[in-house]
């Protein structure tokens, strides 16, 4: 069962994407019948990507954050067959409003189009009952806010700030060139 045909979101009609219909330069949707939620990012080798949709292949380590208006818990986990650390976002779909479900579906579908080194990709996603699991690479240093709190309590150097902003602007430029506007939420506290 995939996210798109899950019983808990059946009230929202969504069709999935076929990889052969996806464009390398465009994120415009091509609606088709066959679900394909587990894809390899083009810039990553198959040996580096975790595509398992078997929940027993993941060992949750610790919750490292919350998101999506506190509906999603973000966990550090280990993919047990390979020992690879991953990030798992777990969302209880039963607690989501219709509007939140649509936003979540859009984010999952659009993520398959993004192929840029400054944009985090989703390796795979699947449902476990009414819970959506989204597997992505583990970013060891976390967000810029976490870096600031953990490693630079007195502030970052101008060079480091410039480097972080340069990467963020490159990712945003890629999104804008492909007709996508990213909503930015400040996580200062």
JSON list of C-alpha atoms in Angstrom, two decimals:
[
{"chain": "A", "resi": 1, "resn": "UNK", "atom": "CA", "xyz": [0.00, 0.00, 0.00]},
{"chain": "A", "resi": 2, "resn": "UNK", "atom": "CA", "xyz": [1.37, 3.43, -0.87]},
{"chain": "A", "resi": 3, "resn": "UNK", "atom": "CA", "xyz": [0.69, 6.83, 0.63]},
{"chain": "A", "resi": 4, "resn": "UNK", "atom": "CA", "xyz": [-1.56, 7.70, -2.27]},
{"chain": "A", "resi": 5, "resn": "UNK", "atom": "CA", "xyz": [-3.98, 4.81, -1.83]},
{"chain": "A", "resi": 6, "resn": "UNK", "atom": "CA", "xyz": [-3.95, 4.70, 1.97]},
{"chain": "A", "resi": 7, "resn": "UNK", "atom": "CA", "xyz": [-7.40, 4.22, 3.53]},
{"chain": "A", "resi": 8, "resn": "UNK", "atom": "CA", "xyz": [-6.98, 7.21, 5.80]},
{"chain": "A", "resi": 9, "resn": "UNK", "atom": "CA", "xyz": [-6.57, 9.69, 2.95]},
{"chain": "A", "resi": 10, "resn": "UNK", "atom": "CA", "xyz": [-8.89, 8.13, 0.41]},
{"chain": "A", "resi": 11, "resn": "UNK", "atom": "CA", "xyz": [-11.14, 11.18, 0.55]},
{"chain": "A", "resi": 12, "resn": "UNK", "atom": "CA", "xyz": [-8.47, 13.14, -1.35]},
{"chain": "A", "resi": 13, "resn": "UNK", "atom": "CA", "xyz": [-8.07, 11.98, -4.95]},
{"chain": "A", "resi": 14, "resn": "UNK", "atom": "CA", "xyz": [-4.40, 11.97, -5.95]},
{"chain": "A", "resi": 15, "resn": "UNK", "atom": "CA", "xyz": [-2.66, 10.25, -8.81]},
{"chain": "A", "resi": 16, "resn": "UNK", "atom": "CA", "xyz": [1.00, 9.32, -8.77]},
{"chain": "A", "resi": 17, "resn": "UNK", "atom": "CA", "xyz": [3.91, 9.90, -11.10]},
{"chain": "A", "resi": 18, "resn": "UNK", "atom": "CA", "xyz": [5.64, 7.54, -13.52]},
{"chain": "A", "resi": 19, "resn": "UNK", "atom": "CA", "xyz": [9.43, 8.03, -13.63]},
{"chain": "A", "resi": 20, "resn": "UNK", "atom": "CA", "xyz": [9.51, 8.03, -17.44]},
{"chain": "A", "resi": 21, "resn": "UNK", "atom": "CA", "xyz": [7.13, 11.01, -17.45]},
{"chain": "A", "resi": 22, "resn": "UNK", "atom": "CA", "xyz": [9.32, 13.07, -15.12]},
{"chain": "A", "resi": 23, "resn": "UNK", "atom": "CA", "xyz": [11.44, 15.81, -16.60]},
{"chain": "A", "resi": 24, "resn": "UNK", "atom": "CA", "xyz": [14.96, 16.54, -15.41]},
{"chain": "A", "resi": 25, "resn": "UNK", "atom": "CA", "xyz": [14.28, 20.28, -15.71]},
{"chain": "A", "resi": 26, "resn": "UNK", "atom": "CA", "xyz": [10.64, 20.67, -14.76]},
{"chain": "A", "resi": 27, "resn": "UNK", "atom": "CA", "xyz": [8.48, 19.82, -11.76]},
{"chain": "A", "resi": 28, "resn": "UNK", "atom": "CA", "xyz": [5.20, 20.03, -13.63]},
{"chain": "A", "resi": 29, "resn": "UNK", "atom": "CA", "xyz": [2.96, 17.13, -12.68]},
{"chain": "A", "resi": 30, "resn": "UNK", "atom": "CA", "xyz": [2.23, 14.28, -15.07]},
{"chain": "A", "resi": 31, "resn": "UNK", "atom": "CA", "xyz": [-0.71, 12.38, -13.61]},
{"chain": "A", "resi": 32, "resn": "UNK", "atom": "CA", "xyz": [-0.88, 8.63, -14.28]},
{"chain": "A", "resi": 33, "resn": "UNK", "atom": "CA", "xyz": [-2.22, 5.44, -12.72]},
{"chain": "A", "resi": 34, "resn": "UNK", "atom": "CA", "xyz": [0.80, 3.52, -11.36]},
{"chain": "A", "resi": 35, "resn": "UNK", "atom": "CA", "xyz": [2.28, 4.48, -7.98]},
{"chain": "A", "resi": 36, "resn": "UNK", "atom": "CA", "xyz": [6.04, 4.99, -7.80]},
{"chain": "A", "resi": 37, "resn": "UNK", "atom": "CA", "xyz": [7.01, 6.50, -4.47]},
{"chain": "A", "resi": 38, "resn": "UNK", "atom": "CA", "xyz": [10.43, 4.91, -4.12]},
{"chain": "A", "resi": 39, "resn": "UNK", "atom": "CA", "xyz": [12.93, 6.46, -6.55]},
{"chain": "A", "resi": 40, "resn": "UNK", "atom": "CA", "xyz": [16.65, 6.96, -6.57]},
{"chain": "A", "resi": 41, "resn": "UNK", "atom": "CA", "xyz": [17.89, 10.54, -6.76]},
{"chain": "A", "resi": 42, "resn": "UNK", "atom": "CA", "xyz": [19.86, 10.92, -9.98]},
{"chain": "A", "resi": 43, "resn": "UNK", "atom": "CA", "xyz": [22.94, 12.26, -8.19]},
{"chain": "A", "resi": 44, "resn": "UNK", "atom": "CA", "xyz": [23.20, 9.31, -5.82]},
{"chain": "A", "resi": 45, "resn": "UNK", "atom": "CA", "xyz": [24.44, 5.79, -6.46]},
{"chain": "A", "resi": 46, "resn": "UNK", "atom": "CA", "xyz": [22.09, 2.92, -5.67]},
{"chain": "A", "resi": 47, "resn": "UNK", "atom": "CA", "xyz": [24.46, 1.58, -3.01]},
{"chain": "A", "resi": 48, "resn": "UNK", "atom": "CA", "xyz": [24.12, 4.84, -1.05]},
{"chain": "A", "resi": 49, "resn": "UNK", "atom": "CA", "xyz": [20.33, 4.96, -1.04]},
{"chain": "A", "resi": 50, "resn": "UNK", "atom": "CA", "xyz": [17.90, 3.22, 1.26]},
{"chain": "A", "resi": 51, "resn": "UNK", "atom": "CA", "xyz": [14.69, 2.26, -0.56]},
{"chain": "A", "resi": 52, "resn": "UNK", "atom": "CA", "xyz": [13.24, -0.36, 1.78]},
{"chain": "A", "resi": 53, "resn": "UNK", "atom": "CA", "xyz": [9.57, 0.04, 2.64]},
{"chain": "A", "resi": 54, "resn": "UNK", "atom": "CA", "xyz": [9.71, -2.68, 5.30]},
{"chain": "A", "resi": 55, "resn": "UNK", "atom": "CA", "xyz": [9.27, -1.02, 8.71]},
{"chain": "A", "resi": 56, "resn": "UNK", "atom": "CA", "xyz": [11.25, -3.83, 10.38]},
{"chain": "A", "resi": 57, "resn": "UNK", "atom": "CA", "xyz": [14.33, -2.64, 8.42]},
{"chain": "A", "resi": 58, "resn": "UNK", "atom": "CA", "xyz": [14.46, 0.56, 10.50]},
{"chain": "A", "resi": 59, "resn": "UNK", "atom": "CA", "xyz": [15.49, 0.95, 14.13]},
{"chain": "A", "resi": 60, "resn": "UNK", "atom": "CA", "xyz": [14.38, 4.26, 15.64]},
{"chain": "A", "resi": 61, "resn": "UNK", "atom": "CA", "xyz": [17.18, 5.76, 17.76]},
{"chain": "A", "resi": 62, "resn": "UNK", "atom": "CA", "xyz": [15.95, 9.09, 19.12]},
{"chain": "A", "resi": 63, "resn": "UNK", "atom": "CA", "xyz": [13.48, 11.85, 18.28]},
{"chain": "A", "resi": 64, "resn": "UNK", "atom": "CA", "xyz": [15.49, 14.79, 16.95]},
{"chain": "A", "resi": 65, "resn": "UNK", "atom": "CA", "xyz": [12.70, 17.22, 16.18]},
{"chain": "A", "resi": 66, "resn": "UNK", "atom": "CA", "xyz": [9.11, 17.96, 15.32]},
{"chain": "A", "resi": 67, "resn": "UNK", "atom": "CA", "xyz": [7.55, 19.61, 12.31]},
{"chain": "A", "resi": 68, "resn": "UNK", "atom": "CA", "xyz": [4.49, 20.16, 10.14]},
{"chain": "A", "resi": 69, "resn": "UNK", "atom": "CA", "xyz": [2.69, 22.08, 12.90]},
{"chain": "A", "resi": 70, "resn": "UNK", "atom": "CA", "xyz": [3.82, 19.45, 15.42]},
{"chain": "A", "resi": 71, "resn": "UNK", "atom": "CA", "xyz": [2.02, 16.65, 13.51]},
{"chain": "A", "resi": 72, "resn": "UNK", "atom": "CA", "xyz": [5.31, 15.04, 12.47]},
{"chain": "A", "resi": 73, "resn": "UNK", "atom": "CA", "xyz": [8.05, 13.62, 14.65]},
{"chain": "A", "resi": 74, "resn": "UNK", "atom": "CA", "xyz": [11.54, 13.47, 13.15]},
{"chain": "A", "resi": 75, "resn": "UNK", "atom": "CA", "xyz": [13.73, 10.57, 14.23]},
{"chain": "A", "resi": 76, "resn": "UNK", "atom": "CA", "xyz": [17.32, 9.52, 13.81]},
{"chain": "A", "resi": 77, "resn": "UNK", "atom": "CA", "xyz": [17.15, 5.87, 12.79]},
{"chain": "A", "resi": 78, "resn": "UNK", "atom": "CA", "xyz": [19.35, 3.07, 11.54]},
{"chain": "A", "resi": 79, "resn": "UNK", "atom": "CA", "xyz": [18.59, 1.09, 8.40]},
{"chain": "A", "resi": 80, "resn": "UNK", "atom": "CA", "xyz": [19.39, -2.31, 9.92]},
{"chain": "A", "resi": 81, "resn": "UNK", "atom": "CA", "xyz": [20.34, -4.23, 6.73]},
{"chain": "A", "resi": 82, "resn": "UNK", "atom": "CA", "xyz": [23.08, -1.69, 5.88]},
{"chain": "A", "resi": 83, "resn": "UNK", "atom": "CA", "xyz": [23.73, 0.06, 9.21]},
{"chain": "A", "resi": 84, "resn": "UNK", "atom": "CA", "xyz": [23.18, 3.43, 7.50]},
{"chain": "A", "resi": 85, "resn": "UNK", "atom": "CA", "xyz": [21.88, 6.30, 9.63]},
{"chain": "A", "resi": 86, "resn": "UNK", "atom": "CA", "xyz": [18.75, 7.88, 8.17]},
{"chain": "A", "resi": 87, "resn": "UNK", "atom": "CA", "xyz": [16.17, 10.47, 9.12]},
{"chain": "A", "resi": 88, "resn": "UNK", "atom": "CA", "xyz": [12.58, 9.28, 9.39]},
{"chain": "A", "resi": 89, "resn": "UNK", "atom": "CA", "xyz": [9.69, 11.71, 9.49]},
{"chain": "A", "resi": 90, "resn": "UNK", "atom": "CA", "xyz": [6.62, 10.00, 10.97]},
{"chain": "A", "resi": 91, "resn": "UNK", "atom": "CA", "xyz": [3.22, 11.63, 10.59]},
{"chain": "A", "resi": 92, "resn": "UNK", "atom": "CA", "xyz": [-0.09, 10.35, 11.97]},
{"chain": "A", "resi": 93, "resn": "UNK", "atom": "CA", "xyz": [-2.36, 10.93, 8.98]},
{"chain": "A", "resi": 94, "resn": "UNK", "atom": "CA", "xyz": [-5.52, 10.56, 11.07]},
{"chain": "A", "resi": 95, "resn": "UNK", "atom": "CA", "xyz": [-4.65, 13.80, 12.89]},
{"chain": "A", "resi": 96, "resn": "UNK", "atom": "CA", "xyz": [-4.22, 15.75, 9.64]},
{"chain": "A", "resi": 97, "resn": "UNK", "atom": "CA", "xyz": [-6.90, 18.06, 8.32]},
{"chain": "A", "resi": 98, "resn": "UNK", "atom": "CA", "xyz": [-7.90, 17.86, 4.67]},
{"chain": "A", "resi": 99, "resn": "UNK", "atom": "CA", "xyz": [-5.72, 20.91, 3.97]},
{"chain": "A", "resi": 100, "resn": "UNK", "atom": "CA", "xyz": [-2.72, 19.35, 5.75]},
{"chain": "A", "resi": 101, "resn": "UNK", "atom": "CA", "xyz": [-3.17, 16.06, 3.84]},
{"chain": "A", "resi": 102, "resn": "UNK", "atom": "CA", "xyz": [-3.13, 17.91, 0.54]},
{"chain": "A", "resi": 103, "resn": "UNK", "atom": "CA", "xyz": [0.01, 19.85, 1.54]},
{"chain": "A", "resi": 104, "resn": "UNK", "atom": "CA", "xyz": [1.72, 16.63, 2.64]},
{"chain": "A", "resi": 105, "resn": "UNK", "atom": "CA", "xyz": [0.80, 14.82, -0.57]},
{"chain": "A", "resi": 106, "resn": "UNK", "atom": "CA", "xyz": [2.06, 17.72, -2.65]},
{"chain": "A", "resi": 107, "resn": "UNK", "atom": "CA", "xyz": [5.37, 17.80, -0.76]},
{"chain": "A", "resi": 108, "resn": "UNK", "atom": "CA", "xyz": [5.91, 14.05, -1.21]},
{"chain": "A", "resi": 109, "resn": "UNK", "atom": "CA", "xyz": [5.02, 14.10, -4.91]},
{"chain": "A", "resi": 110, "resn": "UNK", "atom": "CA", "xyz": [7.08, 17.20, -5.74]},
{"chain": "A", "resi": 111, "resn": "UNK", "atom": "CA", "xyz": [10.10, 15.88, -3.86]},
{"chain": "A", "resi": 112, "resn": "UNK", "atom": "CA", "xyz": [10.56, 13.27, -6.60]},
{"chain": "A", "resi": 113, "resn": "UNK", "atom": "CA", "xyz": [11.31, 16.03, -9.11]},
{"chain": "A", "resi": 114, "resn": "UNK", "atom": "CA", "xyz": [14.00, 17.77, -7.09]},
{"chain": "A", "resi": 115, "resn": "UNK", "atom": "CA", "xyz": [17.52, 16.82, -8.16]},
{"chain": "A", "resi": 116, "resn": "UNK", "atom": "CA", "xyz": [19.89, 19.35, -6.70]},
{"chain": "A", "resi": 117, "resn": "UNK", "atom": "CA", "xyz": [22.75, 19.03, -4.20]},
{"chain": "A", "resi": 118, "resn": "UNK", "atom": "CA", "xyz": [21.29, 21.81, -2.02]},
{"chain": "A", "resi": 119, "resn": "UNK", "atom": "CA", "xyz": [17.84, 20.22, -1.67]},
{"chain": "A", "resi": 120, "resn": "UNK", "atom": "CA", "xyz": [17.21, 17.29, 0.65]},
{"chain": "A", "resi": 121, "resn": "UNK", "atom": "CA", "xyz": [15.59, 14.36, -1.11]},
{"chain": "A", "resi": 122, "resn": "UNK", "atom": "CA", "xyz": [13.17, 11.73, 0.13]},
{"chain": "A", "resi": 123, "resn": "UNK", "atom": "CA", "xyz": [14.59, 8.27, -0.51]},
{"chain": "A", "resi": 124, "resn": "UNK", "atom": "CA", "xyz": [11.30, 6.48, 0.00]},
{"chain": "A", "resi": 125, "resn": "UNK", "atom": "CA", "xyz": [7.99, 6.80, 1.80]},
{"chain": "A", "resi": 126, "resn": "UNK", "atom": "CA", "xyz": [5.36, 4.33, 2.89]},
{"chain": "A", "resi": 127, "resn": "UNK", "atom": "CA", "xyz": [2.50, 3.92, 5.32]},
{"chain": "A", "resi": 128, "resn": "UNK", "atom": "CA", "xyz": [2.34, 1.77, 8.42]},
{"chain": "A", "resi": 129, "resn": "UNK", "atom": "CA", "xyz": [-1.34, 1.71, 9.35]},
{"chain": "A", "resi": 130, "resn": "UNK", "atom": "CA", "xyz": [-2.33, 5.36, 9.50]},
{"chain": "A", "resi": 131, "resn": "UNK", "atom": "CA", "xyz": [1.27, 6.55, 9.91]},
{"chain": "A", "resi": 132, "resn": "UNK", "atom": "CA", "xyz": [3.28, 7.98, 7.02]},
{"chain": "A", "resi": 133, "resn": "UNK", "atom": "CA", "xyz": [7.01, 7.22, 7.15]},
{"chain": "A", "resi": 134, "resn": "UNK", "atom": "CA", "xyz": [9.30, 9.38, 5.00]},
{"chain": "A", "resi": 135, "resn": "UNK", "atom": "CA", "xyz": [12.91, 8.20, 4.79]},
{"chain": "A", "resi": 136, "resn": "UNK", "atom": "CA", "xyz": [15.62, 10.70, 3.88]},
{"chain": "A", "resi": 137, "resn": "UNK", "atom": "CA", "xyz": [19.38, 11.05, 4.34]},
{"chain": "A", "resi": 138, "resn": "UNK", "atom": "CA", "xyz": [20.62, 11.93, 7.81]},
{"chain": "A", "resi": 139, "resn": "UNK", "atom": "CA", "xyz": [22.25, 15.36, 7.87]},
{"chain": "A", "resi": 140, "resn": "UNK", "atom": "CA", "xyz": [24.71, 15.03, 10.76]},
{"chain": "A", "resi": 141, "resn": "UNK", "atom": "CA", "xyz": [25.00, 18.75, 11.50]},
{"chain": "A", "resi": 142, "resn": "UNK", "atom": "CA", "xyz": [21.27, 19.48, 11.30]},
{"chain": "A", "resi": 143, "resn": "UNK", "atom": "CA", "xyz": [19.88, 22.91, 10.57]},
{"chain": "A", "resi": 144, "resn": "UNK", "atom": "CA", "xyz": [21.77, 26.21, 10.66]},
{"chain": "A", "resi": 145, "resn": "UNK", "atom": "CA", "xyz": [19.85, 27.00, 13.84]},
{"chain": "A", "resi": 146, "resn": "UNK", "atom": "CA", "xyz": [21.12, 23.78, 15.46]},
{"chain": "A", "resi": 147, "resn": "UNK", "atom": "CA", "xyz": [24.67, 24.52, 14.28]},
{"chain": "A", "resi": 148, "resn": "UNK", "atom": "CA", "xyz": [24.46, 27.97, 15.82]},
{"chain": "A", "resi": 149, "resn": "UNK", "atom": "CA", "xyz": [23.17, 26.69, 19.19]},
{"chain": "A", "resi": 150, "resn": "UNK", "atom": "CA", "xyz": [25.53, 23.70, 19.37]},
{"chain": "A", "resi": 151, "resn": "UNK", "atom": "CA", "xyz": [28.82, 24.82, 17.85]},
{"chain": "A", "resi": 152, "resn": "UNK", "atom": "CA", "xyz": [28.69, 28.61, 17.58]},
{"chain": "A", "resi": 153, "resn": "UNK", "atom": "CA", "xyz": [26.93, 30.02, 20.67]},
{"chain": "A", "resi": 154, "resn": "UNK", "atom": "CA", "xyz": [28.84, 33.29, 20.23]},
{"chain": "A", "resi": 155, "resn": "UNK", "atom": "CA", "xyz": [27.89, 33.55, 16.55]},
{"chain": "A", "resi": 156, "resn": "UNK", "atom": "CA", "xyz": [29.16, 32.31, 13.20]},
{"chain": "A", "resi": 157, "resn": "UNK", "atom": "CA", "xyz": [31.88, 33.90, 11.15]},
{"chain": "A", "resi": 158, "resn": "UNK", "atom": "CA", "xyz": [30.90, 35.91, 8.11]},
{"chain": "A", "resi": 159, "resn": "UNK", "atom": "CA", "xyz": [32.58, 33.31, 5.89]},
{"chain": "A", "resi": 160, "resn": "UNK", "atom": "CA", "xyz": [30.49, 30.47, 7.34]},
{"chain": "A", "resi": 161, "resn": "UNK", "atom": "CA", "xyz": [27.28, 32.50, 7.09]},
{"chain": "A", "resi": 162, "resn": "UNK", "atom": "CA", "xyz": [28.13, 33.31, 3.47]},
{"chain": "A", "resi": 163, "resn": "UNK", "atom": "CA", "xyz": [28.69, 29.62, 2.71]},
{"chain": "A", "resi": 164, "resn": "UNK", "atom": "CA", "xyz": [25.38, 28.54, 4.28]},
{"chain": "A", "resi": 165, "resn": "UNK", "atom": "CA", "xyz": [23.44, 31.30, 2.54]},
{"chain": "A", "resi": 166, "resn": "UNK", "atom": "CA", "xyz": [25.12, 30.55, -0.80]},
{"chain": "A", "resi": 167, "resn": "UNK", "atom": "CA", "xyz": [23.92, 26.93, -0.61]},
{"chain": "A", "resi": 168, "resn": "UNK", "atom": "CA", "xyz": [20.42, 27.95, 0.45]},
{"chain": "A", "resi": 169, "resn": "UNK", "atom": "CA", "xyz": [20.14, 30.53, -2.34]},
{"chain": "A", "resi": 170, "resn": "UNK", "atom": "CA", "xyz": [21.35, 27.99, -4.92]},
{"chain": "A", "resi": 171, "resn": "UNK", "atom": "CA", "xyz": [18.64, 25.56, -3.77]},
{"chain": "A", "resi": 172, "resn": "UNK", "atom": "CA", "xyz": [15.96, 28.27, -3.81]},
{"chain": "A", "resi": 173, "resn": "UNK", "atom": "CA", "xyz": [17.09, 29.44, -7.25]},
{"chain": "A", "resi": 174, "resn": "UNK", "atom": "CA", "xyz": [16.71, 25.87, -8.54]},
{"chain": "A", "resi": 175, "resn": "UNK", "atom": "CA", "xyz": [13.17, 25.68, -7.11]},
{"chain": "A", "resi": 176, "resn": "UNK", "atom": "CA", "xyz": [12.22, 29.07, -8.57]},
{"chain": "A", "resi": 177, "resn": "UNK", "atom": "CA", "xyz": [13.60, 28.16, -12.00]},
{"chain": "A", "resi": 178, "resn": "UNK", "atom": "CA", "xyz": [11.28, 25.16, -11.91]},
{"chain": "A", "resi": 179, "resn": "UNK", "atom": "CA", "xyz": [8.19, 27.12, -10.86]},
{"chain": "A", "resi": 180, "resn": "UNK", "atom": "CA", "xyz": [8.14, 26.16, -7.18]},
{"chain": "A", "resi": 181, "resn": "UNK", "atom": "CA", "xyz": [7.95, 28.65, -4.32]},
{"chain": "A", "resi": 182, "resn": "UNK", "atom": "CA", "xyz": [9.31, 27.41, -0.98]},
{"chain": "A", "resi": 183, "resn": "UNK", "atom": "CA", "xyz": [7.70, 28.62, 2.22]},
{"chain": "A", "resi": 184, "resn": "UNK", "atom": "CA", "xyz": [10.37, 29.43, 4.78]},
{"chain": "A", "resi": 185, "resn": "UNK", "atom": "CA", "xyz": [9.66, 29.03, 8.49]},
{"chain": "A", "resi": 186, "resn": "UNK", "atom": "CA", "xyz": [12.10, 30.55, 10.92]},
{"chain": "A", "resi": 187, "resn": "UNK", "atom": "CA", "xyz": [13.24, 28.16, 13.66]},
{"chain": "A", "resi": 188, "resn": "UNK", "atom": "CA", "xyz": [15.07, 30.55, 15.94]},
{"chain": "A", "resi": 189, "resn": "UNK", "atom": "CA", "xyz": [13.85, 29.42, 19.37]}
]
